[in-house]
Amino acid sequence: MSKAELSEDELNQKHAEKMRRKKEARDKIIATKTIEKGLLVVHTGKGKGKTTAGFGLVFRALGNGMKVGIAQFVKGKRDTGERHALEKFSDQITVVSTGEGFTWETQDREHDIAAAREVWEKAKAMIEDGEHDLVLLDELNIVLRYDYLPLEEVLGVIEARPTMKHVVVTGRNAKDELIEAADLVTEMTQVKHPFRSGVKAQIGIEF
Amino acid sequence: MSKAELSEDELNQKHAEKMRRKKEARDKIIATKTIEKGLLVVHTGKGKGKTTAGFGLVFRALGNGMKVGIAQFVKGKRDTGERHALEKFSDQITVVSTGEGFTWETQDREHDIAAAREVWEKAKAMIEDGEHDLVLLDELNIVLRYDYLPLEEVLGVIEARPTMKHVVVTGRNAKDELIEAADLVTEMTQVKHPFRSGVKAQIGIEF
């Protein structure tokens, strides 16, 4: 029988039954999730939202009264909105940044490597300390991709962090080793108006 | 010649040249982007980060001194972190919510439809007014998917909004018509530790 043939009453009953089963299944799953630990979260992919979602996590943590460290590896002058919003939480945050734009702004590899190292040393201290609850390593993936920092060193520090510390890494082209080490990885994919360019939505992209 | 055979000096020069070309290309593109208008942004997909990135945009807007409207269609009790963080911007925000959990918490279709309608009417007013600069319609896609609100009505209101108003819609299973109408669509895909389950990373997922 199709949905259209059901009466409103039948639809409502069917819905209640379906949702009851869903809730049962969900409650059962939640009951098994008892481990609490700091998560390694990675936002990668070519789409928008990697850094934005990273800052979303930052504001959620700040709202929960947590102490947050932010290390910006390749941004600086942009994102003034976040900067101003963060000022309201100045007693809860530490921000370190290269203060430079993207690498194509500087066009100087040695300078970029030195800048990455400087930010990393400060980020490392925040990952290792007993003070910060969450550390955002914004655009670290770009720095790792260009081999401006040794992957082994970075992974070693992240994996040796205090048990309850959350670390969030953003940037496209996340290294496989980082993805393997992570607890939660989201790939942000840009959906490019497939209809407008005449491509059917089903091909390659699930909505 | 492989990268390893280049001296540091050669590597640096090569890098500077590559970045110079990148910057040229980027500047050229940016010069063509002169239109300013309110964007319709959609975060969809099964991965984490849709709502989080939505709130990231909210905090960025708040930091820029904008007025923000937030309509939560199926969340309420959760996300207390964001709630507390938003309190710091109470003069810049309007929050409307069903105050209920997900639909499997209520298990009552008629109640859910009425709740969706109530939130929508308030959201509609924020989309239409001259006061809010950005409106987040959190989890609206879920409501549309269940046909709790007529898609045509929602799209009509969004498309008729004031020119400079930004609208951000989150939730999995975004309707095709919404994606077609959007300026920017990001699909959040959950990457489920492909290495741990023995699946090679290349299959189906690009890192």
Short mmCIF file of N, CA and C in Angstrom, two decimals, chain B residues 70-142:
data_model
loop_
_atom_site.label_atom_id
_atom_site.label_comp_id
_atom_site.label_asym_id
_atom_site.label_seq_id
_atom_site.Cartn_x
_atom_site.Cartn_y
_atom_site.Cartn_z
N ILE B 70 18.59 32.25 14.77
CA ILE B 70 18.83 30.80 14.79
C ILE B 70 17.50 30.09 15.02
N ALA B 71 17.16 29.21 14.08
CA ALA B 71 15.95 28.41 14.24
C ALA B 71 16.37 26.95 14.29
N GLN B 72 16.08 26.28 15.41
CA GLN B 72 16.45 24.87 15.56
C GLN B 72 15.22 24.01 15.42
N PHE B 73 15.22 23.19 14.35
CA PHE B 73 14.01 22.45 14.02
C PHE B 73 13.87 21.11 14.73
N VAL B 74 14.98 20.45 15.03
CA VAL B 74 14.81 19.16 15.72
C VAL B 74 15.76 18.95 16.89
N LYS B 75 16.52 19.96 17.20
CA LYS B 75 17.35 19.81 18.39
C LYS B 75 16.84 20.76 19.44
N GLY B 76 17.35 20.65 20.60
CA GLY B 76 16.90 21.56 21.63
C GLY B 76 17.69 21.36 22.89
N LYS B 77 17.52 20.18 23.46
CA LYS B 77 18.15 19.93 24.76
C LYS B 77 19.66 19.76 24.65
N ARG B 78 20.09 19.26 23.51
CA ARG B 78 21.53 19.06 23.32
C ARG B 78 22.22 20.40 23.04
N ASP B 79 23.49 20.33 22.71
CA ASP B 79 24.22 21.51 22.26
C ASP B 79 24.20 22.64 23.27
N THR B 80 24.32 22.31 24.54
CA THR B 80 24.33 23.36 25.55
C THR B 80 25.57 24.23 25.44
N GLY B 81 26.64 23.67 24.90
CA GLY B 81 27.86 24.46 24.72
C GLY B 81 27.62 25.68 23.86
N GLU B 82 27.02 25.47 22.69
CA GLU B 82 26.70 26.60 21.81
C GLU B 82 25.79 27.60 22.53
N ARG B 83 24.79 27.05 23.20
CA ARG B 83 23.83 27.91 23.90
C ARG B 83 24.53 28.87 24.86
N HIS B 84 25.43 28.30 25.65
CA HIS B 84 26.13 29.14 26.62
C HIS B 84 27.03 30.15 25.93
N ALA B 85 27.69 29.72 24.88
CA ALA B 85 28.58 30.64 24.14
C ALA B 85 27.76 31.77 23.53
N LEU B 86 26.56 31.45 23.05
CA LEU B 86 25.71 32.46 22.42
C LEU B 86 25.25 33.53 23.41
N GLU B 87 25.17 33.13 24.68
CA GLU B 87 24.70 34.08 25.70
C GLU B 87 25.56 35.34 25.75
N LYS B 88 26.82 35.21 25.34
CA LYS B 88 27.72 36.38 25.33
C LYS B 88 27.32 37.40 24.28
N PHE B 89 26.46 36.97 23.34
CA PHE B 89 26.07 37.84 22.22
C PHE B 89 24.57 38.09 22.26
N SER B 90 23.99 38.08 23.45
CA SER B 90 22.53 38.08 23.56
C SER B 90 21.88 39.28 22.87
N ASP B 91 22.60 40.39 22.73
CA ASP B 91 22.01 41.56 22.06
C ASP B 91 22.04 41.43 20.54
N GLN B 92 22.71 40.39 20.03
CA GLN B 92 22.82 40.24 18.58
C GLN B 92 22.05 39.04 18.04
N ILE B 93 21.47 38.24 18.92
CA ILE B 93 20.85 37.01 18.43
C ILE B 93 19.40 36.81 18.85
N THR B 94 18.69 36.08 18.00
CA THR B 94 17.35 35.61 18.30
C THR B 94 17.37 34.10 18.10
N VAL B 95 16.99 33.34 19.11
CA VAL B 95 16.96 31.88 18.98
C VAL B 95 15.54 31.37 19.11
N VAL B 96 15.09 30.59 18.14
CA VAL B 96 13.80 29.92 18.27
C VAL B 96 14.03 28.42 18.12
N SER B 97 13.28 27.63 18.86
CA SER B 97 13.55 26.20 18.93
C SER B 97 12.28 25.46 19.29
N THR B 98 12.23 24.18 18.87
CA THR B 98 11.09 23.36 19.27
C THR B 98 11.22 22.96 20.74
N GLY B 99 12.46 23.04 21.25
CA GLY B 99 12.66 22.64 22.64
C GLY B 99 12.58 21.14 22.84
N GLU B 100 12.45 20.40 21.75
CA GLU B 100 12.34 18.95 21.84
C GLU B 100 13.60 18.30 21.28
N GLY B 101 13.76 17.04 21.57
CA GLY B 101 14.85 16.28 21.00
C GLY B 101 14.53 15.88 19.58
N PHE B 102 15.13 14.83 19.11
CA PHE B 102 14.85 14.34 17.77
C PHE B 102 13.45 13.73 17.73
N THR B 103 13.02 13.47 16.51
CA THR B 103 11.66 12.96 16.34
C THR B 103 11.45 11.60 16.99
N TRP B 104 12.53 10.82 17.16
CA TRP B 104 12.31 9.53 17.81
C TRP B 104 12.18 9.69 19.33
N GLU B 105 12.41 10.89 19.81
CA GLU B 105 12.15 11.14 21.23
C GLU B 105 10.66 11.38 21.47
N THR B 106 10.02 12.09 20.55
CA THR B 106 8.61 12.41 20.76
C THR B 106 7.69 11.28 20.29
N GLN B 107 8.04 10.65 19.18
CA GLN B 107 7.24 9.57 18.59
C GLN B 107 5.80 10.00 18.31
N ASP B 108 5.63 11.26 18.02
CA ASP B 108 4.29 11.78 17.79
C ASP B 108 4.32 12.69 16.57
N ARG B 109 3.83 12.17 15.44
CA ARG B 109 3.97 12.86 14.16
C ARG B 109 3.23 14.20 14.16
N GLU B 110 2.00 14.20 14.65
CA GLU B 110 1.21 15.43 14.61
C GLU B 110 1.84 16.52 15.46
N HIS B 111 2.37 16.10 16.61
CA HIS B 111 3.06 17.02 17.51
C HIS B 111 4.29 17.61 16.81
N ASP B 112 5.04 16.74 16.11
CA ASP B 112 6.26 17.17 15.42
C ASP B 112 5.93 18.16 14.30
N ILE B 113 4.85 17.89 13.57
CA ILE B 113 4.44 18.78 12.47
C ILE B 113 4.07 20.15 13.03
N ALA B 114 3.33 20.14 14.12
CA ALA B 114 2.93 21.42 14.74
C ALA B 114 4.16 22.18 15.25
N ALA B 115 5.12 21.44 15.83
CA ALA B 115 6.34 22.08 16.34
C ALA B 115 7.15 22.68 15.19
N ALA B 116 7.26 21.93 14.08
CA ALA B 116 7.99 22.42 12.91
C ALA B 116 7.35 23.69 12.37
N ARG B 117 6.03 23.68 12.30
CA ARG B 117 5.29 24.84 11.79
C ARG B 117 5.53 26.06 12.68
N GLU B 118 5.54 25.85 13.98
CA GLU B 118 5.73 26.95 14.92
C GLU B 118 7.11 27.59 14.74
N VAL B 119 8.13 26.73 14.67
CA VAL B 119 9.49 27.25 14.48
C VAL B 119 9.61 27.93 13.12
N TRP B 120 9.02 27.33 12.10
CA TRP B 120 9.10 27.89 10.75
C TRP B 120 8.49 29.29 10.67
N GLU B 121 7.36 29.48 11.30
CA GLU B 121 6.70 30.80 11.24
C GLU B 121 7.63 31.88 11.81
N LYS B 122 8.33 31.53 12.89
CA LYS B 122 9.25 32.50 13.49
C LYS B 122 10.50 32.67 12.62
N ALA B 123 10.96 31.57 12.04
CA ALA B 123 12.13 31.63 11.15
C ALA B 123 11.80 32.48 9.92
N LYS B 124 10.62 32.27 9.38
CA LYS B 124 10.13 33.00 8.20
C LYS B 124 10.20 34.51 8.46
N ALA B 125 9.75 34.91 9.63
CA ALA B 125 9.77 36.34 9.98
C ALA B 125 11.20 36.88 10.00
N MET B 126 12.15 36.07 10.47
CA MET B 126 13.55 36.49 10.52
C MET B 126 14.19 36.54 9.12
N ILE B 127 13.71 35.64 8.24
CA ILE B 127 14.22 35.64 6.87
C ILE B 127 13.70 36.86 6.12
N GLU B 128 12.48 37.24 6.42
CA GLU B 128 11.84 38.33 5.68
C GLU B 128 12.18 39.72 6.21
N ASP B 129 12.58 39.81 7.48
CA ASP B 129 12.73 41.14 8.07
C ASP B 129 13.99 41.89 7.60
N GLY B 130 14.09 43.14 7.99
CA GLY B 130 15.24 43.95 7.62
C GLY B 130 16.24 44.03 8.75
N GLU B 131 16.10 43.13 9.72
CA GLU B 131 16.87 43.22 10.95
C GLU B 131 18.01 42.20 11.02
N HIS B 132 17.70 40.94 10.73
CA HIS B 132 18.72 39.89 10.83
C HIS B 132 19.56 39.82 9.55
N ASP B 133 20.87 39.67 9.74
CA ASP B 133 21.77 39.59 8.58
C ASP B 133 21.98 38.15 8.12
N LEU B 134 21.92 37.23 9.08
CA LEU B 134 22.12 35.81 8.77
C LEU B 134 21.11 34.99 9.57
N VAL B 135 20.51 34.02 8.90
CA VAL B 135 19.56 33.13 9.59
C VAL B 135 20.01 31.69 9.41
N LEU B 136 20.22 31.00 10.51
CA LEU B 136 20.58 29.58 10.49
C LEU B 136 19.32 28.75 10.69
N LEU B 137 19.04 27.89 9.71
CA LEU B 137 17.87 27.00 9.80
C LEU B 137 18.41 25.60 10.09
N ASP B 138 18.66 25.36 11.36
CA ASP B 138 19.37 24.15 11.76
C ASP B 138 18.48 22.91 11.71
N GLU B 139 18.92 21.93 10.94
CA GLU B 139 18.19 20.66 10.74
C GLU B 139 16.87 20.83 9.98
N LEU B 140 16.77 21.92 9.24
CA LEU B 140 15.57 22.09 8.42
C LEU B 140 15.41 20.95 7.41
N ASN B 141 16.55 20.43 6.92
CA ASN B 141 16.48 19.36 5.91
C ASN B 141 15.71 18.13 6.42
N ILE B 142 15.85 17.84 7.70
CA ILE B 142 15.14 16.68 8.27
C ILE B 142 13.64 16.91 8.20
#
